[in-house]
Each structure stands twice: as structure tokens, then as C-alpha cells.
């Protein structure tokens, strides 16, 4: 009986001394979609849940409908925090003048008004601890963290405190989210999971 050739082992990119840089993210071959750069290391995303997908879709389109004309809203788009950090917020609000080309792959942190992260099981530490610190150091004025708590969407809202350069909590929202900054928004958070809950009943 002949034995077929062994499958080749996967070839992983070997980081250079000091780690990858933000520019490398555009040139490294065969990266999975939505790869992020955190502290010079590549971070790959796990398969996404229904909650994660629905939360991103809902927030993206709702924020777009509320945003003034000089702002644009994108989903899963990387931002340059520094040369070794290029995270990809799940939803990001940027100044419209930051959009310079249809072939653009990232925005500068200076152009970002709001970063939103929808927490997954594998991203809890990054979204609760790592990313907020980096976003605050990059002077991004607003950060929202969205979590699934028992089948309900909960949004934790943070604003940059100028004196300390750190985020301070400005609210925790369970069913309805009504805020005045970075622009007036009124959201029905139950809409994120309504169809999912109906399907389970």
C-alpha cells in the first residue's frame, strides 16, 4: 500500500526583532481577515457569534444615521495608534476628511472620535484592559464597550478625561442608550438581540 505525501506544516510569519510594525500589516502575505497588531504581535480573530455580528451591524448603521455630515462610520477598520499598535475597532467614527482614498486601509488615531469594541469570549482582556489604555494614550475622546450579558446587550461608555489622559466611565446602558456625546444618540439596545430571542422561543 502506498503512502501519500504528508501534508505540509503551516508556515507562520516569523516576526522580526522588535516585532511587526503598523506598516507591515499591509504587506504581510496571507494574513487572515481582520488581523490586528497589538504590541508588535499579530492577533487573529476567532469565529464570530451572532451577537457580535448583530451588535456591529446595528451600531454601525444607527451611528451613521445619527452622525453629523462631517463624520463617517466604519466597521472593522484598523487605526494607527503607534508604530507597533494597529488595532481594529469593531465600529469606528472618524472625521470625514480622514477618508482620503477608496483604497485606504487605515485611519490615524487623531482622526478618530469614537472607538467601539464588541466583546467576544477571546477578546475580554483586550477589550476591557489592553485596548482602552491604548485608545486613551492615542487621545481618542470616546470609547464604548458592548457586552452580551445573559442574552442582553449592555454598553459601557467612557470619555477621555483631559487632566489624567485616561478614560472615565460616563454610563452603563442596558435597554435604552441615550447620550449627548460625541453627538446625540438614542438607541434601543434590545433591537440587537430581538430576532435571536424570538428564534429561541
Short mmCIF file of C-alpha atoms in Angstrom, two decimals:
data_model
loop_
_atom_site.label_atom_id
_atom_site.label_comp_id
_atom_site.label_asym_id
_atom_site.label_seq_id
_atom_site.Cartn_x
_atom_site.Cartn_y
_atom_site.Cartn_z
CA UNK A 1 0.00 0.00 0.00
CA UNK A 2 1.44 3.33 -0.99
CA UNK A 3 1.51 6.14 1.49
CA UNK A 4 0.55 9.57 0.26
CA UNK A 5 2.74 12.58 0.92
CA UNK A 6 2.37 14.21 4.30
CA UNK A 7 0.51 17.48 4.37
CA UNK A 8 2.91 20.39 4.70
CA UNK A 9 3.00 22.07 8.06
CA UNK A 10 1.53 25.58 8.11
CA UNK A 11 4.12 28.28 7.64
CA UNK A 12 3.73 31.14 10.10
CA UNK A 13 5.31 34.51 9.59
CA UNK A 14 8.33 34.88 11.85
CA UNK A 15 8.36 38.35 13.43
CA UNK A 16 11.47 40.47 13.09
CA UNK A 17 13.48 41.52 16.11
CA UNK A 18 11.35 44.04 17.98
CA UNK A 19 8.10 42.79 16.44
CA UNK A 20 5.98 43.79 13.50
CA UNK A 21 5.12 47.40 12.70
CA UNK A 22 1.89 49.06 11.60
CA UNK A 23 3.14 49.27 8.01
CA UNK A 24 3.81 45.50 7.94
CA UNK A 25 0.10 44.79 8.31
CA UNK A 26 -0.48 45.94 4.73
CA UNK A 27 2.33 43.89 3.20
CA UNK A 28 2.46 40.55 5.06
CA UNK A 29 1.09 37.82 2.76
CA UNK A 30 -1.84 35.50 3.55
CA UNK A 31 -2.98 37.15 6.75
CA UNK A 32 -6.48 36.14 7.88
CA UNK A 33 -9.13 38.85 7.56
CA UNK A 34 -9.31 41.35 10.43
CA UNK A 35 -5.80 40.67 11.74
CA UNK A 36 -4.77 43.27 14.32
CA UNK A 37 -1.37 44.42 15.52
CA UNK A 38 -1.04 44.71 19.31
CA UNK A 39 2.36 45.49 20.83
CA UNK A 40 4.13 44.29 17.69
CA UNK A 41 2.31 40.93 17.67
CA UNK A 42 -0.31 39.72 15.20
CA UNK A 43 -3.71 38.98 16.73
CA UNK A 44 -6.14 36.76 14.81
CA UNK A 45 -9.87 36.80 15.47
CA UNK A 46 -11.91 33.74 16.33
CA UNK A 47 -15.17 32.85 14.54
CA UNK A 48 -17.74 35.48 15.41
CA UNK A 49 -21.02 34.90 17.21
CA UNK A 50 -24.48 36.00 16.12
CA UNK A 51 -24.48 38.57 18.94
CA UNK A 52 -21.18 40.03 17.78
CA UNK A 53 -22.33 40.34 14.17
CA UNK A 54 -25.70 41.83 15.04
CA UNK A 55 -24.22 44.31 17.52
CA UNK A 56 -21.71 45.58 14.97
CA UNK A 57 -24.33 45.88 12.23
CA UNK A 58 -26.81 47.65 14.47
CA UNK A 59 -24.33 50.14 15.90
CA UNK A 60 -22.74 50.88 12.55
CA UNK A 61 -25.99 51.78 10.81
CA UNK A 62 -27.56 53.53 13.80
CA UNK A 63 -24.49 55.68 14.38
CA UNK A 64 -24.36 56.51 10.69
CA UNK A 65 -27.96 57.72 10.85
CA UNK A 66 -27.27 59.95 13.89
CA UNK A 67 -23.82 61.23 12.90
CA UNK A 68 -23.46 64.77 11.52
CA UNK A 69 -22.35 65.19 7.91
CA UNK A 70 -18.71 65.85 8.85
CA UNK A 71 -18.31 62.37 10.37
CA UNK A 72 -18.23 58.87 8.87
CA UNK A 73 -18.80 55.48 10.47
CA UNK A 74 -16.90 52.30 9.55
CA UNK A 75 -16.99 48.72 10.79
CA UNK A 76 -13.87 46.61 11.43
CA UNK A 77 -11.34 49.12 10.15
CA UNK A 78 -7.82 49.49 11.55
CA UNK A 79 -6.41 52.63 13.13
CA UNK A 80 -2.80 53.68 13.67
CA UNK A 81 -2.25 54.09 17.41
CA UNK A 82 1.55 53.96 17.16
CA UNK A 83 4.17 52.11 15.11
CA UNK A 84 3.56 48.79 16.92
CA UNK A 85 -0.18 49.05 17.50
CA UNK A 86 -2.78 48.96 14.76
CA UNK A 87 -5.98 47.66 16.36
CA UNK A 88 -9.24 47.19 14.52
CA UNK A 89 -12.25 48.54 16.46
CA UNK A 90 -15.49 46.81 15.63
CA UNK A 91 -17.03 50.21 14.85
CA UNK A 92 -15.17 53.48 14.47
CA UNK A 93 -16.36 57.06 13.95
CA UNK A 94 -13.88 59.31 12.15
CA UNK A 95 -13.79 62.81 10.73
CA UNK A 96 -14.96 62.73 7.12
CA UNK A 97 -11.78 64.45 5.95
CA UNK A 98 -9.81 61.41 7.16
CA UNK A 99 -11.15 59.48 4.16
CA UNK A 100 -8.54 60.24 1.52
CA UNK A 101 -8.86 57.32 -0.89
CA UNK A 102 -11.16 54.41 -1.70
CA UNK A 103 -8.07 52.18 -1.43
CA UNK A 104 -7.30 53.39 2.10
CA UNK A 105 -6.71 50.63 4.69
CA UNK A 106 -6.41 52.58 7.96
CA UNK A 107 -7.05 55.83 9.76
CA UNK A 108 -4.80 57.82 12.06
CA UNK A 109 -5.86 57.83 15.70
CA UNK A 110 -6.02 61.62 15.54
CA UNK A 111 -8.98 61.36 13.17
CA UNK A 112 -10.99 59.04 15.43
CA UNK A 113 -13.80 60.43 17.58
CA UNK A 114 -15.21 57.14 18.87
CA UNK A 115 -13.98 53.53 19.01
CA UNK A 116 -16.43 50.72 19.79
CA UNK A 117 -15.49 47.17 20.74
CA UNK A 118 -17.99 44.30 20.93
CA UNK A 119 -16.59 41.79 23.42
CA UNK A 120 -16.10 38.16 22.40
CA UNK A 121 -15.06 35.32 24.70
CA UNK A 122 -11.49 35.51 23.42
CA UNK A 123 -11.27 39.32 23.46
CA UNK A 124 -12.38 40.09 27.02
CA UNK A 125 -8.96 41.11 28.32
CA UNK A 126 -8.07 43.07 25.19
CA UNK A 127 -11.38 44.96 25.13
CA UNK A 128 -11.59 45.63 28.88
CA UNK A 129 -7.92 46.34 29.61
CA UNK A 130 -5.46 46.48 26.71
CA UNK A 131 -7.31 48.46 24.06
CA UNK A 132 -8.83 51.14 26.31
CA UNK A 133 -5.37 52.05 27.60
CA UNK A 134 -4.01 52.32 24.07
CA UNK A 135 -7.00 54.28 22.78
CA UNK A 136 -6.71 56.70 25.71
CA UNK A 137 -2.99 57.21 25.13
CA UNK A 138 -3.81 57.97 21.50
CA UNK A 139 -6.25 60.64 22.77
CA UNK A 140 -9.35 59.08 21.21
CA UNK A 141 -12.10 61.04 23.01
CA UNK A 142 -14.74 58.31 23.35
CA UNK A 143 -14.72 54.54 23.87
CA UNK A 144 -17.73 52.19 24.08
CA UNK A 145 -17.58 48.54 25.13
CA UNK A 146 -20.51 46.30 24.24
CA UNK A 147 -21.09 43.02 26.10
CA UNK A 148 -23.59 40.17 25.95
CA UNK A 149 -24.94 39.66 29.45
CA UNK A 150 -27.43 36.83 29.61
CA UNK A 151 -28.71 37.47 26.11
CA UNK A 152 -28.98 41.25 26.57
CA UNK A 153 -26.72 43.92 25.16
CA UNK A 154 -25.03 46.16 27.73
CA UNK A 155 -22.97 49.18 26.67
CA UNK A 156 -20.25 50.67 28.87
CA UNK A 157 -19.48 54.25 27.88
CA UNK A 158 -16.19 56.04 28.56
CA UNK A 159 -14.91 59.55 27.89
CA UNK A 160 -11.33 60.78 27.94
CA UNK A 161 -10.56 62.89 30.98
CA UNK A 162 -8.18 65.63 29.80
CA UNK A 163 -6.32 66.11 33.08
CA UNK A 164 -5.36 62.45 33.53
CA UNK A 165 -5.37 61.27 29.90
CA UNK A 166 -7.38 58.22 31.00
CA UNK A 167 -10.95 57.14 30.35
CA UNK A 168 -13.63 57.74 32.93
CA UNK A 169 -16.95 55.91 32.94
CA UNK A 170 -19.92 58.08 31.98
CA UNK A 171 -22.63 55.44 31.98
CA UNK A 172 -23.76 51.82 31.74
CA UNK A 173 -26.76 51.22 29.49
CA UNK A 174 -28.99 48.12 29.43
CA UNK A 175 -32.17 48.61 27.40
CA UNK A 176 -32.04 52.14 26.05
CA UNK A 177 -28.91 54.18 25.43
CA UNK A 178 -29.32 57.93 25.22
CA UNK A 179 -26.18 60.07 25.18
CA UNK A 180 -25.29 63.59 24.07
CA UNK A 181 -21.66 62.98 23.14
CA UNK A 182 -19.81 62.57 20.85
CA UNK A 183 -23.13 63.50 19.19
CA UNK A 184 -26.75 62.93 20.25
CA UNK A 185 -27.67 59.24 20.04
CA UNK A 186 -30.80 57.37 21.17
CA UNK A 187 -30.54 53.57 20.78
CA UNK A 188 -32.87 50.66 21.52
CA UNK A 189 -30.34 48.08 22.68
CA UNK A 190 -32.98 45.36 22.73
CA UNK A 191 -33.05 45.54 18.93
CA UNK A 192 -29.62 43.91 18.84
CA UNK A 193 -30.90 40.60 20.20
CA UNK A 194 -34.64 40.79 19.46
CA UNK A 195 -34.62 38.42 16.47
CA UNK A 196 -32.28 35.99 18.22
CA UNK A 197 -34.51 35.86 21.29
CA UNK A 198 -37.61 35.37 19.12
CA UNK A 199 -35.89 32.47 17.33
CA UNK A 200 -35.19 30.75 20.66
CA UNK A 201 -38.77 30.97 21.89
#
